[in-house]
Amino acid sequence: MESQIHTLHKKLVSQEISCLDLVKEKLEALKQNTNNTVNSLLEDSALESAKKVDQKIASGESIGLLEGIPFGIKDVYMVQGTYTTASSDLLKNYKSAYTATAIQKLLDAGAIPIVKENCDSFGHGSSSENTIFGAVKNAINPELVGGGSSGGSAVNVAKDYTVFSIGGDTGGSVRQPAGYNNVYGLKPTYGRISRYGLMAYASSTDCVGPIAKSIEDIRIVLNTMSGKDAKDQTTYTSKAITEEAISSNGSIKSVGYFKNFVESDAIDEKIKADFFSAIEKIKAKGIEVKELDFFKSDTLVSTYYTLAMAETASNLSRLDGTNYGNRIESDNLKETYSVTRSENFSEETKRRIVGGNQVLSQGFSDEIYLKGLSLRDQISQNFEEDFSEVDIIISPVTPMSPPKIGDSLKDPLAMYLSDAYTVGFSLGQLPTLTVPQGTETGLQITAAKDNDELVLKFANFLKDTI
């Protein structure tokens, strides 16, 4: 698909459409949607912003490329004055006191937020069923899950309720739902975009990520949100990626894939066959394809969840009803904390907090948590060696097709294993893009750190190859 942002921009400038009508159309579609993608609509502010864009155009002023473009925000981002619930009972009445840096940059560019989107509570889940607003339904087949945790964001893009959406990716939470709903979803290099104002799940892998229907729209939104931020010390200054830079594939000579990922018994036979078919088409274009050795998927999953649970236990310790959230009074202060957290956190969130406290506790931290940190370092080193051999790594997004709604909740382990092909790239802090091609749930394209441009370049190549 061609860039919706460019198309709408031209229509707005030529006054073929009005911004007010565009925003009203999207809001109406969101009101009528039956996919459970909406936590709250930002109707009043969106309509007011749209009127200002129309007035600007009518007076002959020029507008920026993103000005007047309606977009969605996963409900884990602060936007001043809006409800930011994280799809949880604990924060269901919480209003943001400030705006996340990434979102502020989009607002400064003139983009118009219209919806806070349904997601797994605090990002805990791979299906967007762990939410007080009801399970997100897949855009293609509503009997299936929308994917998680940014399920509402991916479904809204797939259904054209938003032009693009901003999800959050910790272990695959942008890439997996993008794959489930046949859209593009990018986890940029860790630190390229500020995390300030994003509710922390696992701070060492959390990334702000755009979801859209075209590579060009991903590029535009990525450039807008990128950059160093004094409020997030992990951020760095990055070069803007130009449209011309990603239009040619000349610099990509070799592609690798992890043999053990696709020769596992866990992968669906159809996804495996389609993946190898895609590999053959890449070879036919004269690109060298190499088999690579990597850690077993169960090692990646256990390493990721050990560290992610430890970090979320620490990050969510502040939510006790005193400063934030729905406080439930009890006999004394200790009981009040206990009841507030027990009653307001979901079963999945409690499972992750308990698991995190366990691996951080005395007697376990040396044996489990420190081993997880050591394995993460080994995984990063493995990637450095791989990218000395190949330019790009390609992999399936998931080993299986999307499950039916309800199935994941019965088997948390199966839900964790659905992240088997995404979490390794998160641990390596690498730029990784889901493209809606190649297999039922798409393909992942990964490059070395701060090589997001190469990822988008190869995605353009694949668009015309597979």
CSV table of N, CA and C in Angstrom, one decimal, residues 255-327:
chain,number,residue,atom,x,y,z
A,255,VAL,N,21.9,-12.4,3.7
A,255,VAL,CA,20.8,-12.5,4.7
A,255,VAL,C,21.0,-13.8,5.4
A,256,GLY,N,20.8,-13.8,6.7
A,256,GLY,CA,20.9,-15.0,7.6
A,256,GLY,C,19.6,-15.3,8.2
A,257,TYR,N,19.4,-16.6,8.6
A,257,TYR,CA,18.3,-17.0,9.3
A,257,TYR,C,18.7,-18.1,10.3
A,258,PHE,N,18.0,-18.2,11.5
A,258,PHE,CA,18.4,-19.1,12.5
A,258,PHE,C,17.8,-20.5,12.2
A,259,LYS,N,18.6,-21.4,11.9
A,259,LYS,CA,18.2,-22.7,11.5
A,259,LYS,C,17.4,-23.4,12.6
A,260,ASN,N,17.8,-23.2,13.8
A,260,ASN,CA,17.0,-23.9,14.9
A,260,ASN,C,15.6,-23.3,15.1
A,261,PHE,N,15.4,-22.1,14.7
A,261,PHE,CA,14.0,-21.5,14.8
A,261,PHE,C,13.1,-22.3,13.9
A,262,VAL,N,13.5,-22.6,12.6
A,262,VAL,CA,12.6,-23.1,11.7
A,262,VAL,C,12.7,-24.7,11.6
A,263,GLU,N,13.6,-25.3,12.3
A,263,GLU,CA,13.6,-26.7,12.3
A,263,GLU,C,13.1,-27.3,13.6
A,264,SER,N,12.5,-26.4,14.4
A,264,SER,CA,11.9,-26.8,15.7
A,264,SER,C,10.6,-27.5,15.5
A,265,ASP,N,10.3,-28.4,16.4
A,265,ASP,CA,9.0,-29.1,16.4
A,265,ASP,C,7.8,-28.2,16.7
A,266,ALA,N,8.2,-27.0,17.3
A,266,ALA,CA,7.1,-26.1,17.8
A,266,ALA,C,6.5,-25.3,16.7
A,267,ILE,N,7.2,-25.2,15.5
A,267,ILE,CA,6.7,-24.3,14.5
A,267,ILE,C,5.6,-25.0,13.6
A,268,ASP,N,4.6,-24.3,13.3
A,268,ASP,CA,3.6,-24.8,12.4
A,268,ASP,C,4.2,-25.1,11.0
A,269,GLU,N,3.8,-26.3,10.5
A,269,GLU,CA,4.4,-26.7,9.2
A,269,GLU,C,4.1,-25.8,8.0
A,270,LYS,N,3.0,-25.1,8.0
A,270,LYS,CA,2.6,-24.2,7.0
A,270,LYS,C,3.5,-22.9,7.1
A,271,ILE,N,3.7,-22.4,8.3
A,271,ILE,CA,4.6,-21.3,8.5
A,271,ILE,C,6.0,-21.6,8.1
A,272,LYS,N,6.5,-22.8,8.4
A,272,LYS,CA,7.8,-23.3,8.1
A,272,LYS,C,8.0,-23.3,6.5
A,273,ALA,N,7.0,-23.9,5.9
A,273,ALA,CA,7.1,-24.1,4.4
A,273,ALA,C,7.0,-22.7,3.7
A,274,ASP,N,6.2,-21.8,4.2
A,274,ASP,CA,6.1,-20.5,3.6
A,274,ASP,C,7.4,-19.7,3.9
A,275,PHE,N,8.0,-19.9,5.0
A,275,PHE,CA,9.3,-19.2,5.3
A,275,PHE,C,10.4,-19.6,4.4
A,276,PHE,N,10.5,-20.9,4.1
A,276,PHE,CA,11.5,-21.4,3.2
A,276,PHE,C,11.2,-21.0,1.8
A,277,SER,N,9.9,-20.9,1.4
A,277,SER,CA,9.6,-20.4,0.1
A,277,SER,C,10.1,-18.9,-0.1
A,278,ALA,N,9.9,-18.1,1.0
A,278,ALA,CA,10.4,-16.7,1.0
A,278,ALA,C,11.9,-16.7,0.8
A,279,ILE,N,12.6,-17.6,1.5
A,279,ILE,CA,14.0,-17.7,1.4
A,279,ILE,C,14.5,-17.9,0.0
A,280,GLU,N,13.8,-18.8,-0.7
A,280,GLU,CA,14.1,-19.2,-2.0
A,280,GLU,C,13.9,-18.0,-3.0
A,281,LYS,N,12.9,-17.2,-2.7
A,281,LYS,CA,12.7,-16.0,-3.6
A,281,LYS,C,13.8,-15.0,-3.4
A,282,ILE,N,14.3,-14.9,-2.1
A,282,ILE,CA,15.3,-13.9,-1.8
A,282,ILE,C,16.6,-14.4,-2.5
A,283,LYS,N,16.9,-15.7,-2.5
A,283,LYS,CA,18.1,-16.3,-3.2
A,283,LYS,C,18.0,-16.0,-4.7
A,284,ALA,N,16.8,-16.1,-5.2
A,284,ALA,CA,16.6,-15.9,-6.7
A,284,ALA,C,17.0,-14.5,-7.1
A,285,LYS,N,17.0,-13.6,-6.2
A,285,LYS,CA,17.4,-12.2,-6.5
A,285,LYS,C,18.9,-12.0,-6.4
A,286,GLY,N,19.6,-13.0,-6.1
A,286,GLY,CA,21.1,-12.9,-6.1
A,286,GLY,C,21.7,-12.6,-4.7
A,287,ILE,N,20.9,-12.7,-3.7
A,287,ILE,CA,21.3,-12.4,-2.3
A,287,ILE,C,21.8,-13.7,-1.7
A,288,GLU,N,22.9,-13.7,-1.1
A,288,GLU,CA,23.4,-14.9,-0.4
A,288,GLU,C,22.6,-15.1,0.9
A,289,VAL,N,22.2,-16.3,1.1
A,289,VAL,CA,21.5,-16.6,2.3
A,289,VAL,C,22.3,-17.7,3.2
A,290,LYS,N,22.5,-17.3,4.4
A,290,LYS,CA,23.3,-18.2,5.3
A,290,LYS,C,22.5,-18.7,6.5
A,291,GLU,N,22.7,-20.0,6.8
A,291,GLU,CA,22.2,-20.5,8.1
A,291,GLU,C,23.0,-20.1,9.2
A,292,LEU,N,22.4,-19.7,10.3
A,292,LEU,CA,23.1,-19.2,11.5
A,292,LEU,C,22.7,-20.0,12.7
A,293,ASP,N,23.6,-20.2,13.6
A,293,ASP,CA,23.3,-20.9,14.9
A,293,ASP,C,22.9,-19.9,15.9
A,294,PHE,N,22.0,-20.2,16.8
A,294,PHE,CA,21.6,-19.3,17.8
A,294,PHE,C,21.1,-20.1,19.0
A,295,PHE,N,20.8,-19.3,20.1
A,295,PHE,CA,20.3,-20.0,21.3
A,295,PHE,C,18.9,-20.6,21.0
A,296,LYS,N,18.6,-21.7,21.7
A,296,LYS,CA,17.3,-22.3,21.6
A,296,LYS,C,16.2,-21.4,22.0
A,297,SER,N,15.1,-21.5,21.4
A,297,SER,CA,14.0,-20.6,21.7
A,297,SER,C,13.5,-20.7,23.1
A,298,ASP,N,13.6,-21.9,23.8
A,298,ASP,CA,13.1,-21.9,25.2
A,298,ASP,C,14.1,-21.2,26.1
A,299,THR,N,15.4,-21.2,25.7
A,299,THR,CA,16.4,-20.4,26.5
A,299,THR,C,16.1,-18.9,26.3
A,300,LEU,N,15.8,-18.5,25.1
A,300,LEU,CA,15.5,-17.0,24.9
A,300,LEU,C,14.2,-16.6,25.7
A,301,VAL,N,13.2,-17.5,25.7
A,301,VAL,CA,12.0,-17.1,26.4
A,301,VAL,C,12.2,-17.1,27.9
A,302,SER,N,12.9,-18.1,28.4
A,302,SER,CA,13.2,-18.1,29.9
A,302,SER,C,14.1,-17.0,30.3
A,303,THR,N,15.1,-16.6,29.5
A,303,THR,CA,15.9,-15.5,29.8
A,303,THR,C,15.1,-14.2,29.8
A,304,TYR,N,14.3,-14.0,28.8
A,304,TYR,CA,13.5,-12.8,28.7
A,304,TYR,C,12.6,-12.6,29.8
A,305,TYR,N,11.8,-13.7,30.1
A,305,TYR,CA,10.8,-13.6,31.2
A,305,TYR,C,11.4,-13.5,32.6
A,306,THR,N,12.6,-14.0,32.8
A,306,THR,CA,13.3,-13.9,34.1
A,306,THR,C,13.6,-12.4,34.3
A,307,LEU,N,14.2,-11.7,33.3
A,307,LEU,CA,14.5,-10.3,33.4
A,307,LEU,C,13.3,-9.4,33.4
A,308,ALA,N,12.3,-9.7,32.5
A,308,ALA,CA,11.2,-8.9,32.4
A,308,ALA,C,10.3,-8.9,33.6
A,309,MET,N,10.2,-10.1,34.2
A,309,MET,CA,9.4,-10.2,35.4
A,309,MET,C,10.1,-9.5,36.6
A,310,ALA,N,11.4,-9.6,36.7
A,310,ALA,CA,12.1,-8.9,37.7
A,310,ALA,C,12.0,-7.4,37.6
A,311,GLU,N,12.0,-6.9,36.3
A,311,GLU,CA,11.9,-5.4,36.1
A,311,GLU,C,10.5,-4.9,36.4
A,312,THR,N,9.5,-5.7,36.0
A,312,THR,CA,8.1,-5.2,36.2
A,312,THR,C,7.8,-5.3,37.6
A,313,ALA,N,8.3,-6.3,38.4
A,313,ALA,CA,8.0,-6.3,39.8
A,313,ALA,C,8.6,-5.0,40.5
A,314,SER,N,9.8,-4.6,40.0
A,314,SER,CA,10.4,-3.4,40.6
A,314,SER,C,9.6,-2.1,40.1
A,315,ASN,N,9.2,-2.1,38.8
A,315,ASN,CA,8.6,-0.9,38.3
A,315,ASN,C,7.2,-0.7,38.8
A,316,LEU,N,6.4,-1.8,39.1
A,316,LEU,CA,5.1,-1.7,39.6
A,316,LEU,C,5.0,-1.6,41.1
A,317,SER,N,6.1,-1.6,41.8
A,317,SER,CA,6.1,-1.5,43.2
A,317,SER,C,5.5,-0.1,43.7
A,318,ARG,N,5.6,0.9,42.8
A,318,ARG,CA,5.1,2.2,43.2
A,318,ARG,C,3.6,2.3,43.2
A,319,LEU,N,2.9,1.3,42.5
A,319,LEU,CA,1.5,1.3,42.4
A,319,LEU,C,0.8,0.6,43.6
A,320,ASP,N,0.6,1.4,44.6
A,320,ASP,CA,0.0,0.8,45.9
A,320,ASP,C,-1.3,1.6,46.3
A,321,GLY,N,-1.8,2.5,45.5
A,321,GLY,CA,-3.0,3.2,45.9
A,321,GLY,C,-2.7,4.5,46.6
A,322,THR,N,-1.4,4.7,47.0
A,322,THR,CA,-1.1,5.9,47.8
A,322,THR,C,-1.0,7.1,46.9
A,323,ASN,N,-0.1,7.0,45.9
A,323,ASN,CA,0.1,8.1,45.0
A,323,ASN,C,-0.6,7.9,43.7
A,324,TYR,N,-0.8,6.7,43.3
A,324,TYR,CA,-1.5,6.4,42.0
A,324,TYR,C,-2.5,5.3,42.3
A,325,GLY,N,-3.6,5.4,41.6
A,325,GLY,CA,-4.5,4.3,41.4
A,325,GLY,C,-5.7,4.2,42.4
A,326,ASN,N,-6.5,3.2,42.2
A,326,ASN,CA,-7.7,2.9,42.9
A,326,ASN,C,-7.4,2.3,44.3
A,327,ARG,N,-7.4,3.2,45.4
A,327,ARG,CA,-7.0,2.7,46.7
A,327,ARG,C,-8.2,2.0,47.4
